[in-house]
Coordinates of C-alpha atoms (C1' of nucleotides) in Angstrom, one line a residue:
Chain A
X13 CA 0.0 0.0 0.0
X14 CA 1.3 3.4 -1.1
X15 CA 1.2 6.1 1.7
X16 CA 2.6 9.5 1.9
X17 CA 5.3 8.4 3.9
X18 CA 6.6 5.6 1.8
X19 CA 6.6 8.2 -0.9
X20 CA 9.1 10.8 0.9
X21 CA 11.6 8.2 2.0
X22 CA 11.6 7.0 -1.6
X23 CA 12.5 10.5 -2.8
X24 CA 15.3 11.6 -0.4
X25 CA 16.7 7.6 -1.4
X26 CA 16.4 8.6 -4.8
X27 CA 17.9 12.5 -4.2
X28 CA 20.9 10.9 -2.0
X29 CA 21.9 8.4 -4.8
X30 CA 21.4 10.6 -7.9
X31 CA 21.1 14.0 -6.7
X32 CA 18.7 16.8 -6.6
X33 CA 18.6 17.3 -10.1
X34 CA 17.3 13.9 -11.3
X35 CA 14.7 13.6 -9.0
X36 CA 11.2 13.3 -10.9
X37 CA 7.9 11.7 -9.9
X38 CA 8.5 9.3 -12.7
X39 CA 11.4 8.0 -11.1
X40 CA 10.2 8.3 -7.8
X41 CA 7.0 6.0 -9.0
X42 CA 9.3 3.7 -10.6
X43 CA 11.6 3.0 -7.1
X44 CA 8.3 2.6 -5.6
X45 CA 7.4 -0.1 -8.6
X46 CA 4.7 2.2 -9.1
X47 CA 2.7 3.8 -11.8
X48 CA 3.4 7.8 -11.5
X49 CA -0.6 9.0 -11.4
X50 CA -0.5 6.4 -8.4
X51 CA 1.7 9.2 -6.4
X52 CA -1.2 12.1 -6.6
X53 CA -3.1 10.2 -4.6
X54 CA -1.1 11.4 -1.5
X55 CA 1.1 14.6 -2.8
X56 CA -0.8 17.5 -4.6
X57 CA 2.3 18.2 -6.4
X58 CA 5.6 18.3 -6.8
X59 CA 6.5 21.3 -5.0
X60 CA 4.5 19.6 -1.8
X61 CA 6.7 16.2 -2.1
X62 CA 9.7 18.9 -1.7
X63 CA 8.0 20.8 1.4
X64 CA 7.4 17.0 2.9
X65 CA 11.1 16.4 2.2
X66 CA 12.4 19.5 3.8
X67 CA 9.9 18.7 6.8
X68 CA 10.9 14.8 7.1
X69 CA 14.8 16.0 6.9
X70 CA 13.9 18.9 9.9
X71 CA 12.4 16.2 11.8
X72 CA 15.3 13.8 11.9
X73 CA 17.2 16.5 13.8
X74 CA 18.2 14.5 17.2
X75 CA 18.6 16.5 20.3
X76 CA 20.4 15.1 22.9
X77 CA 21.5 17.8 25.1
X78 CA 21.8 17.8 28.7
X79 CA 19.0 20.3 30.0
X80 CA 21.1 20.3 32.8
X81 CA 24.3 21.2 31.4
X82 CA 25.9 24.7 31.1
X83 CA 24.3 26.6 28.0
X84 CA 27.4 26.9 26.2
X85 CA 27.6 23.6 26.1
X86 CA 24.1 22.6 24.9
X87 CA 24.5 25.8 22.2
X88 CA 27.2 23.4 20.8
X89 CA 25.7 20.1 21.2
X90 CA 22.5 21.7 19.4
X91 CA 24.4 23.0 16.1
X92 CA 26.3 19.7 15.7
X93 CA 23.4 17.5 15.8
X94 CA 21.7 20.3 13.0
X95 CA 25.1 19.7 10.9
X96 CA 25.2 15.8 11.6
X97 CA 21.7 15.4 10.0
X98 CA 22.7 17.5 7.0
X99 CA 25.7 15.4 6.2
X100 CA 23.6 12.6 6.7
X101 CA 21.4 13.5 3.7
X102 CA 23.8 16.1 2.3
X103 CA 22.0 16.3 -1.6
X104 CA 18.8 16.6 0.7
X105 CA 19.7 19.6 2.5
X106 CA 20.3 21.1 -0.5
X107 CA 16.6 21.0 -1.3
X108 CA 15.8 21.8 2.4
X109 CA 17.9 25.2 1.9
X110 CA 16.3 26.2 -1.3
X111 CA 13.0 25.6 0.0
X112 CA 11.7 28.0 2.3
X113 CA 8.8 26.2 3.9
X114 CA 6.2 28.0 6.2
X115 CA 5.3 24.8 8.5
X116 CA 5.9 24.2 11.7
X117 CA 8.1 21.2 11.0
X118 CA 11.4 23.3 12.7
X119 CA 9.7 24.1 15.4
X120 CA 11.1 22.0 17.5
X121 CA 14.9 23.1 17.3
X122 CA 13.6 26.4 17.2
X123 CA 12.1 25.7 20.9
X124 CA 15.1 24.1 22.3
X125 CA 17.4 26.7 21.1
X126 CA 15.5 29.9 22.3
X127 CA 14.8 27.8 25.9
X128 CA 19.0 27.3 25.7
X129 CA 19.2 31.3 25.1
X130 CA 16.9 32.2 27.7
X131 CA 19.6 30.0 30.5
X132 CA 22.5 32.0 29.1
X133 CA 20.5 35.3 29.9
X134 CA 18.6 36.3 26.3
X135 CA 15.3 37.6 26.4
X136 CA 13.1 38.9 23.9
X137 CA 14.2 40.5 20.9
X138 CA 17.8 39.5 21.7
X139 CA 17.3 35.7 22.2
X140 CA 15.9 35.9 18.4
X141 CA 18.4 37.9 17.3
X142 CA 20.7 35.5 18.8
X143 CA 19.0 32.7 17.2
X144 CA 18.9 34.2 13.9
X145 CA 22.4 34.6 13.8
X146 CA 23.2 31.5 14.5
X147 CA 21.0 29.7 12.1
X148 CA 22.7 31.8 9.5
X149 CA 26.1 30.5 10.4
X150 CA 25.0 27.2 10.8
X151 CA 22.7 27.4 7.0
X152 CA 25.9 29.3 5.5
X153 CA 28.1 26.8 6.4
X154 CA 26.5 23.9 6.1
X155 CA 25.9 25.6 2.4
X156 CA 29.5 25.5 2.0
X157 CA 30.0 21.9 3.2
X158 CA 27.3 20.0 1.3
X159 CA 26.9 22.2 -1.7
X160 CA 30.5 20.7 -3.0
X161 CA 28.5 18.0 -4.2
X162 CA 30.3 15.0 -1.9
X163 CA 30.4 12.7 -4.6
X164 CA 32.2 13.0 -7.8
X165 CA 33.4 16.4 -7.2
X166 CA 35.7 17.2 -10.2
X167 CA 39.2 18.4 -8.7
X168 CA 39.3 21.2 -11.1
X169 CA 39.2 23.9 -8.5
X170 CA 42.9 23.1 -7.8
X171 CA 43.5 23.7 -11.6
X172 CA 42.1 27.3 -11.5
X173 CA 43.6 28.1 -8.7
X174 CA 46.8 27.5 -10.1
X175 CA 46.2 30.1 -12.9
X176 CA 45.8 32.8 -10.4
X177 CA 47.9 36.0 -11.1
X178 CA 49.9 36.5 -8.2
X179 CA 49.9 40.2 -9.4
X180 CA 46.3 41.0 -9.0
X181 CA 45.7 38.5 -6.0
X182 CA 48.3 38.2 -4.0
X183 CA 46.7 36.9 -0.6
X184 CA 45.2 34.8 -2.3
X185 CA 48.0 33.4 -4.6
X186 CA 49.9 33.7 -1.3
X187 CA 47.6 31.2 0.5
X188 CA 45.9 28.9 -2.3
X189 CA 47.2 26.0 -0.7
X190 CA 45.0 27.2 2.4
X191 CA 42.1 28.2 -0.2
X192 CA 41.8 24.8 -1.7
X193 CA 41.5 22.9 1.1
X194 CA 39.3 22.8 3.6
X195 CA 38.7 20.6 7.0
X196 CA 35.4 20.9 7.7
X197 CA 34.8 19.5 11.1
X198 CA 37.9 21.9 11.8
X199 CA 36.6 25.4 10.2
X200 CA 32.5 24.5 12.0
X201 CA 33.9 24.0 15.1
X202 CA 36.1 27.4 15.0
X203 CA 33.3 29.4 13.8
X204 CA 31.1 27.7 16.3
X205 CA 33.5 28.3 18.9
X206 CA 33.8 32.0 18.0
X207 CA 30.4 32.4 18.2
X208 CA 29.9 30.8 21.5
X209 CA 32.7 33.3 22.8
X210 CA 31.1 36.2 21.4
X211 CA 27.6 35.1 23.0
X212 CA 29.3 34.5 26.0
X213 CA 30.6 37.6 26.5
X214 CA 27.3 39.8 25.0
X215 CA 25.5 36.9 27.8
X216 CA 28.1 38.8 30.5
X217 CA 27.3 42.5 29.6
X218 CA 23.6 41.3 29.4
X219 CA 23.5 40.0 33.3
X220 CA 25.9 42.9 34.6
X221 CA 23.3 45.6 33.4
X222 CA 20.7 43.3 34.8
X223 CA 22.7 43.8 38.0
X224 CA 23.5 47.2 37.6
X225 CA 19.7 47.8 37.4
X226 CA 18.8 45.7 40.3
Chain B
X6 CA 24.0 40.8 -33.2
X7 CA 23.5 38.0 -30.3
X8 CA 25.9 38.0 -27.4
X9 CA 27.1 36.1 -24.7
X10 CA 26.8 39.1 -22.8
X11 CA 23.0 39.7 -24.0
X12 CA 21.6 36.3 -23.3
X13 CA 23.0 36.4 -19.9
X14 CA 21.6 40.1 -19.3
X15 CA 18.0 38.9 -20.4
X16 CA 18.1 35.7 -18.5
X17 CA 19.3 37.8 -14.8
X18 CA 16.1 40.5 -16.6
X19 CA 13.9 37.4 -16.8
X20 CA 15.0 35.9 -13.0
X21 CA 14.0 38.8 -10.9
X22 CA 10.5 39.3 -12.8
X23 CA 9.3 35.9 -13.2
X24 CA 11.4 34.1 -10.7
X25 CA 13.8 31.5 -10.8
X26 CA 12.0 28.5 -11.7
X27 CA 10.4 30.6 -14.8
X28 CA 13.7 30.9 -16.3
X29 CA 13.9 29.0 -19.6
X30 CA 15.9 29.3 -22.7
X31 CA 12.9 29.9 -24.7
X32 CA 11.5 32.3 -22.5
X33 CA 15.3 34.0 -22.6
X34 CA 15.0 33.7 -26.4
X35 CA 11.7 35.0 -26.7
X36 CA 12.7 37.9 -24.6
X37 CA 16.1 38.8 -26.7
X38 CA 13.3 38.1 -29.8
X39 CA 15.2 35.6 -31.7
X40 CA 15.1 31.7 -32.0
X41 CA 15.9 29.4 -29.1
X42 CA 18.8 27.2 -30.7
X43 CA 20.4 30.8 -31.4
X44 CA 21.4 30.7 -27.8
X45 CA 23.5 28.1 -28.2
X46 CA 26.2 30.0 -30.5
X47 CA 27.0 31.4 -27.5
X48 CA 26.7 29.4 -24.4
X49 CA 27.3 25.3 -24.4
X50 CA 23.8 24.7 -22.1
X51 CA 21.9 25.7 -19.7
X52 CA 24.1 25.3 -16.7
X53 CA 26.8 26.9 -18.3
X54 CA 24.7 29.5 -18.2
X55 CA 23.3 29.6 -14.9
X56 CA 27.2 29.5 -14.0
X57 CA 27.5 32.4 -16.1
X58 CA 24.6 34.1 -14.2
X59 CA 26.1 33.5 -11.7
X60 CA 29.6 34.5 -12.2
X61 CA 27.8 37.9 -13.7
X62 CA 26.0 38.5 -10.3
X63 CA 29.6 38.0 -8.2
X64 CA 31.2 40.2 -10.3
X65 CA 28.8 43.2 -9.6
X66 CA 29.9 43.4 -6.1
X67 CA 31.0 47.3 -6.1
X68 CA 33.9 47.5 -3.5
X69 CA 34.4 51.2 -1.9
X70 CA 36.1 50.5 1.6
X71 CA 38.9 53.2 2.2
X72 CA 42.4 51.0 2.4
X73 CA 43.4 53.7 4.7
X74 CA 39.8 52.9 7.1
X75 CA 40.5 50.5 10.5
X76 CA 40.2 46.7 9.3
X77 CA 36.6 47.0 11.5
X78 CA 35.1 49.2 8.9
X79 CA 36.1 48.0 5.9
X80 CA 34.7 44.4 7.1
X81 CA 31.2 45.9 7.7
X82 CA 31.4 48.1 4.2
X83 CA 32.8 44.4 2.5
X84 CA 29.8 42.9 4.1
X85 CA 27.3 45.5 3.0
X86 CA 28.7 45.8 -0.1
X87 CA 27.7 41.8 -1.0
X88 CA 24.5 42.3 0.9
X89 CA 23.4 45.0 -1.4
X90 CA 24.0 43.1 -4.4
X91 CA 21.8 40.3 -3.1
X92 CA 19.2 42.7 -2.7
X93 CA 19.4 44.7 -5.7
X94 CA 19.0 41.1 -8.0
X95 CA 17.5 39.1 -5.3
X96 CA 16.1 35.9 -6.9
X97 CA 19.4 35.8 -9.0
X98 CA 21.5 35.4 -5.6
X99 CA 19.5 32.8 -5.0
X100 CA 20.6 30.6 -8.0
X101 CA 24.2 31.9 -7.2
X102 CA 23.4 30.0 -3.7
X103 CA 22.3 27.0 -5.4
X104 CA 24.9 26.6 -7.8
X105 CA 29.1 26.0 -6.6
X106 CA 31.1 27.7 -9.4
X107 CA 35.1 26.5 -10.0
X108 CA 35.8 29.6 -11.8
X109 CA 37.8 32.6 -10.5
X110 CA 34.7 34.6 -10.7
X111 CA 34.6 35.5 -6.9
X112 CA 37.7 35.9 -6.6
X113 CA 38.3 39.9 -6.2
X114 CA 35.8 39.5 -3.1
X115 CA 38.2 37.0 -0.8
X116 CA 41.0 38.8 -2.2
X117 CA 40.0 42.1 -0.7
X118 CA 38.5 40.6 2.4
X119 CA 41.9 38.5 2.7
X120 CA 43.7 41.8 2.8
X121 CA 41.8 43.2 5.5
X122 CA 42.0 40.5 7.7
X123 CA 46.1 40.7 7.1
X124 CA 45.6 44.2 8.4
X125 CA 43.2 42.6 10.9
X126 CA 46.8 40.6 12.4
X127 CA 45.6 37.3 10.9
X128 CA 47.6 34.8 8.8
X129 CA 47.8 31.8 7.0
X130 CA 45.4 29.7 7.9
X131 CA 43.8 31.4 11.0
X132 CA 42.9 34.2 8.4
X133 CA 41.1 31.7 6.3
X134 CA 39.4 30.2 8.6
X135 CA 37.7 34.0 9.6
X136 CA 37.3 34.2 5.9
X137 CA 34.7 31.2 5.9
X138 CA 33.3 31.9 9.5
X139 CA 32.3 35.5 7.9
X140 CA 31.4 34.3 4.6
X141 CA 28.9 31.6 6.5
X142 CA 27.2 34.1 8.3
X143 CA 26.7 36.2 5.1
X144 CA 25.4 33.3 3.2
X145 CA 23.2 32.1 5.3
X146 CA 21.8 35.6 6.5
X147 CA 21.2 36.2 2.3
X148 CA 19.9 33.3 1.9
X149 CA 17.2 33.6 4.9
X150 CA 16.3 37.1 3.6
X151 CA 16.3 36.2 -0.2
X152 CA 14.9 33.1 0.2
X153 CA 11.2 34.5 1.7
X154 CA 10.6 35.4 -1.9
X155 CA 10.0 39.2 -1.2
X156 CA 7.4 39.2 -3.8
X157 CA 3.8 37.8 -3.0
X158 CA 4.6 36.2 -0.3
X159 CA 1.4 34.5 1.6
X160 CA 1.3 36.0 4.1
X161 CA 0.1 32.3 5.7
X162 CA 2.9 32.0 7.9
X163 CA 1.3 34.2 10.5
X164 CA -1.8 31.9 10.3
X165 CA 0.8 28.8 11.1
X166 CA 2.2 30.5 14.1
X167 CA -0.7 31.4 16.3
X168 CA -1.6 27.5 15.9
X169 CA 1.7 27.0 18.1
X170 CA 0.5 24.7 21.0
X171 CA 1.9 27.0 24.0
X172 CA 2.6 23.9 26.1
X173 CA 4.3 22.1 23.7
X174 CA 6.1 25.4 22.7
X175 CA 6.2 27.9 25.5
X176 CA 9.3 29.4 24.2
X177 CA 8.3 29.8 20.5
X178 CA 4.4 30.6 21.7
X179 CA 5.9 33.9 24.2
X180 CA 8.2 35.3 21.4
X181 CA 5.9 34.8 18.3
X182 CA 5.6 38.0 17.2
X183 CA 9.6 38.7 17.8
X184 CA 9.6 35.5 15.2
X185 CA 7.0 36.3 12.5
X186 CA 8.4 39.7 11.7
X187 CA 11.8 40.7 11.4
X188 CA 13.7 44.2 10.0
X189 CA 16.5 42.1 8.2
X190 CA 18.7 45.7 8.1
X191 CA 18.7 45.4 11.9
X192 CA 18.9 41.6 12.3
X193 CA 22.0 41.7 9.4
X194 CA 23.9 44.6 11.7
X195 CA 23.1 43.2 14.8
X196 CA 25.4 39.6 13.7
X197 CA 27.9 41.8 11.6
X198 CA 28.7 43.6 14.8
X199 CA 28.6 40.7 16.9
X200 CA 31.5 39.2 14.3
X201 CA 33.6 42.0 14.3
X202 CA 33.7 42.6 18.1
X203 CA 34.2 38.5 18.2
X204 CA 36.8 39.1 15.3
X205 CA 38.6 42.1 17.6
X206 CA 39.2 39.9 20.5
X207 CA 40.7 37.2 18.3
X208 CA 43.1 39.9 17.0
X209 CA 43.8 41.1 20.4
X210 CA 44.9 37.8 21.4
X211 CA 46.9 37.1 18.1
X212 CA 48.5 40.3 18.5
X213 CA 49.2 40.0 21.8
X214 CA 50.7 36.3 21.8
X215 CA 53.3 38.1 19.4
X216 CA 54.4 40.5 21.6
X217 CA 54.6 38.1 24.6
X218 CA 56.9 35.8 21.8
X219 CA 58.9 39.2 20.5
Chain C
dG9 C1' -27.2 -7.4 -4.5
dA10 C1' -26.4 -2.5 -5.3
dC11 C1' -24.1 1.5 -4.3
dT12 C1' -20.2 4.3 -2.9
dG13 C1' -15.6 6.0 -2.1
dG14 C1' -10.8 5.5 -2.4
dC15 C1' -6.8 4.1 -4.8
dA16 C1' -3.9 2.4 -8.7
dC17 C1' -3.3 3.3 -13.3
dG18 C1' -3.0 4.7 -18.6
dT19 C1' -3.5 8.3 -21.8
dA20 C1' -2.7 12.7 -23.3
dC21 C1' -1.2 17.7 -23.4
dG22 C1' 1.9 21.3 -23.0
dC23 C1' 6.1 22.3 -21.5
dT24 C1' 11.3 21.5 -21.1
dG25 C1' 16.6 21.1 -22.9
dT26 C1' 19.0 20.3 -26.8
dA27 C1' 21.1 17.3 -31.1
dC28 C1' 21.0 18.0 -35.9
dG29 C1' 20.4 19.9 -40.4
dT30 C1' 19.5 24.0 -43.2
dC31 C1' 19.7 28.5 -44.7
dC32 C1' 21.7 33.0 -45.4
dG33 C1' 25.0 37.0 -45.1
dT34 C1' 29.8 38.2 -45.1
dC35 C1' 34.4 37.9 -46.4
dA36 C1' 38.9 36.0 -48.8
dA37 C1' 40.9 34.1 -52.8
dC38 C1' 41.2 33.8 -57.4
Chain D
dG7 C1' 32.9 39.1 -60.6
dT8 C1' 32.7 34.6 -59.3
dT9 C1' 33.4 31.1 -56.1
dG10 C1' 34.1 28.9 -51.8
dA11 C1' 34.2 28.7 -46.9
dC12 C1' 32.4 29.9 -42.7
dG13 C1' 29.8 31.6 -38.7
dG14 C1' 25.5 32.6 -36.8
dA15 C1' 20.4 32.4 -36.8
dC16 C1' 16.8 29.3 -37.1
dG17 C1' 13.2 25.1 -37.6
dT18 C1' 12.4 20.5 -36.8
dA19 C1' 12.4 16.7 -33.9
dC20 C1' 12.9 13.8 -29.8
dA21 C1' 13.1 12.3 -25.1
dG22 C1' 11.7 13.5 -20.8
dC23 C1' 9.1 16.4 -17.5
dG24 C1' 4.6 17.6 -14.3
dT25 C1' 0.0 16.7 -14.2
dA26 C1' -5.3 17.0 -15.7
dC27 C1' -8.6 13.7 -16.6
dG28 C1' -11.0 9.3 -17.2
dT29 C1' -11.2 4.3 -16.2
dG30 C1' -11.4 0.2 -13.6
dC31 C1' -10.8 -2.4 -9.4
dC32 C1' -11.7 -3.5 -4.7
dA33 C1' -13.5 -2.9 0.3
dG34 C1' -17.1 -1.4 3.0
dT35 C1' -22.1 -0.2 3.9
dC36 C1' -27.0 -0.3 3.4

DNA sequence: GACTGGCACGTACGCTGTACGTCCGTCAAC
DNA sequence: GTTGACGGACGTACAGCGTACGTGCCAGTC
């Protein structure tokens, strides 16, 4: 029996083996061993199959941090279980990124982040604020990460890289070698780590006016 | 006479009125008024020009920071300077997003922002990895504020929110209208600063682990 | 037994990207 | 002045796409 569910997992299979591009109901049906007309039975559309996607990749998200813990801690739990997922279906977060979806399928993080801002002393308009930025971090990196397409990324980048005047662009000539490649794990967790510091410190000012006031 | 140049022109033309997804090489050819294998005199396929587009888009960043300014300001005008591009062609910066180009295209951009980080007091690979932390947050704040689709927007998303179970959602549920609106000027400064304050200390520290070493 | 609703499915239409062949205007060589 | 080559604009054609619509089967209810 077909059922709306069966049909997303089909699709992020089919997205994670061939990629974002290839994905069509026709080839969706067929993984399914299913006629295509069969599918519009439980998707209006296309465009809903992606929103379902982008919700059933949100979803995944596992949150295991200690409520008890200090916040900085659970800030960096939080964003590594958002990044884990995303390498997990990287082609998939593609299509969640490009998708801007107005369900309340991310609600969940969203809750558990702002309750970790409000322990580390964010209220109102600066928790979001807070949380805003770093979702963009977390989105503009991850970007970075899984938009290289893991799999059969042609090495040309190295190539054009090479040709690069050392004239015209001399920091980067200078440090191509540093350009070109790229630890990931390393370059999240220094940006997450400078961004926890910078919290941290806004988090400081925050409770000494509180004090100040009191 | 057809050009390279042209086709790319009409097809950024087409993007921001009809919207991405619109784009087609018959609507681009239709729009230049001439035949749709025409185009292909001048560009091998369509992703090679959506690379183009792309490449196009990049290189319209207008850079005016003052060489002579402290490294602080001429991050924030760097910043603004790619976040007014993104604005000015909007659903084209979203394709740039979506696609990973291996040419030299943005290269001017890390070259400049490479500079200033060198005048910052960071090198090698320490001034990369800022590079990419900045870059992240830029990306993924673009993406967030491009990505609503500023035209006709359904307002729906409103609707979806005051649904929020507050016991489920307490945190989410108190700041909702913090969350359904947002002045992305202020939300865009509010992160840039935060960067550059966290970007100060780092520089404070580099600096000053040299002059303990000198 | 008849009736009804949901689901799987086939057909068909308008759209897409693009391979291929054709035509025509321009320019060089004789 | 004629001829030949060549580059660019163009039409046709094909495979593949999303999906509107109609058909047939099968379970459940009176």
């Amino acid at each position: 029996m077909l059922s709306r569910g069966r049909i997303v997992d089909a699709a992020i299979d089919l997205i994670e083996r061939e990629g974002a591009d290839a994905v069509s109901m026709r080839g969706i049906a067929a993984g399914l061993g299913v006629g295509v007309m069969s599918l519009y039975n439980h998707v209006p559309n296309k465009a809903a199959l992606l929103d379902a996607i982008s919700e059933t990749i949100l979803s995944k998200i596992e949150f295991t941090d200690d409520p008890s813990a200090p916040w900085t801690d659970r800030v960096r739990v939080q964003a590594r279980a958002f990044r884990q997922i995303a390498h997990h279906y990287p082609r998939s977060t593609m299509v969640v990124f490009s998708r801007q979806l107005h369900s309340s399928a991310g609600l969940l993080p969203v809750e558990r982040a702002l309750s970790t801002l409000r322990d580390a002393g964010f209220e109102g308009s600066e928790a979001v604020r807070m949380l805003r930025m770093f979702v963009a971090y977390i989105v503009g990196s991850l970007l970075r990460e899984v938009g290289v397409t893991p799999t059969f990324a042609p090495v040309r980048g190295d190539a054009t890289v090479a040709e690069v005047d050392p004239v015209l662009f001399p920091e980067v000539s200078s440090l191509a070698p540093l350009l070109t490649s790229c630890d990931h794990d390393e370059e999240f967790e220094f940006g997450l780590e400078l961004l926890v510091q910078a919290m941290a410190v806004r988090a400081g000012e925050q409770s000494g006016r509180r004090r100040a006031r009191g």
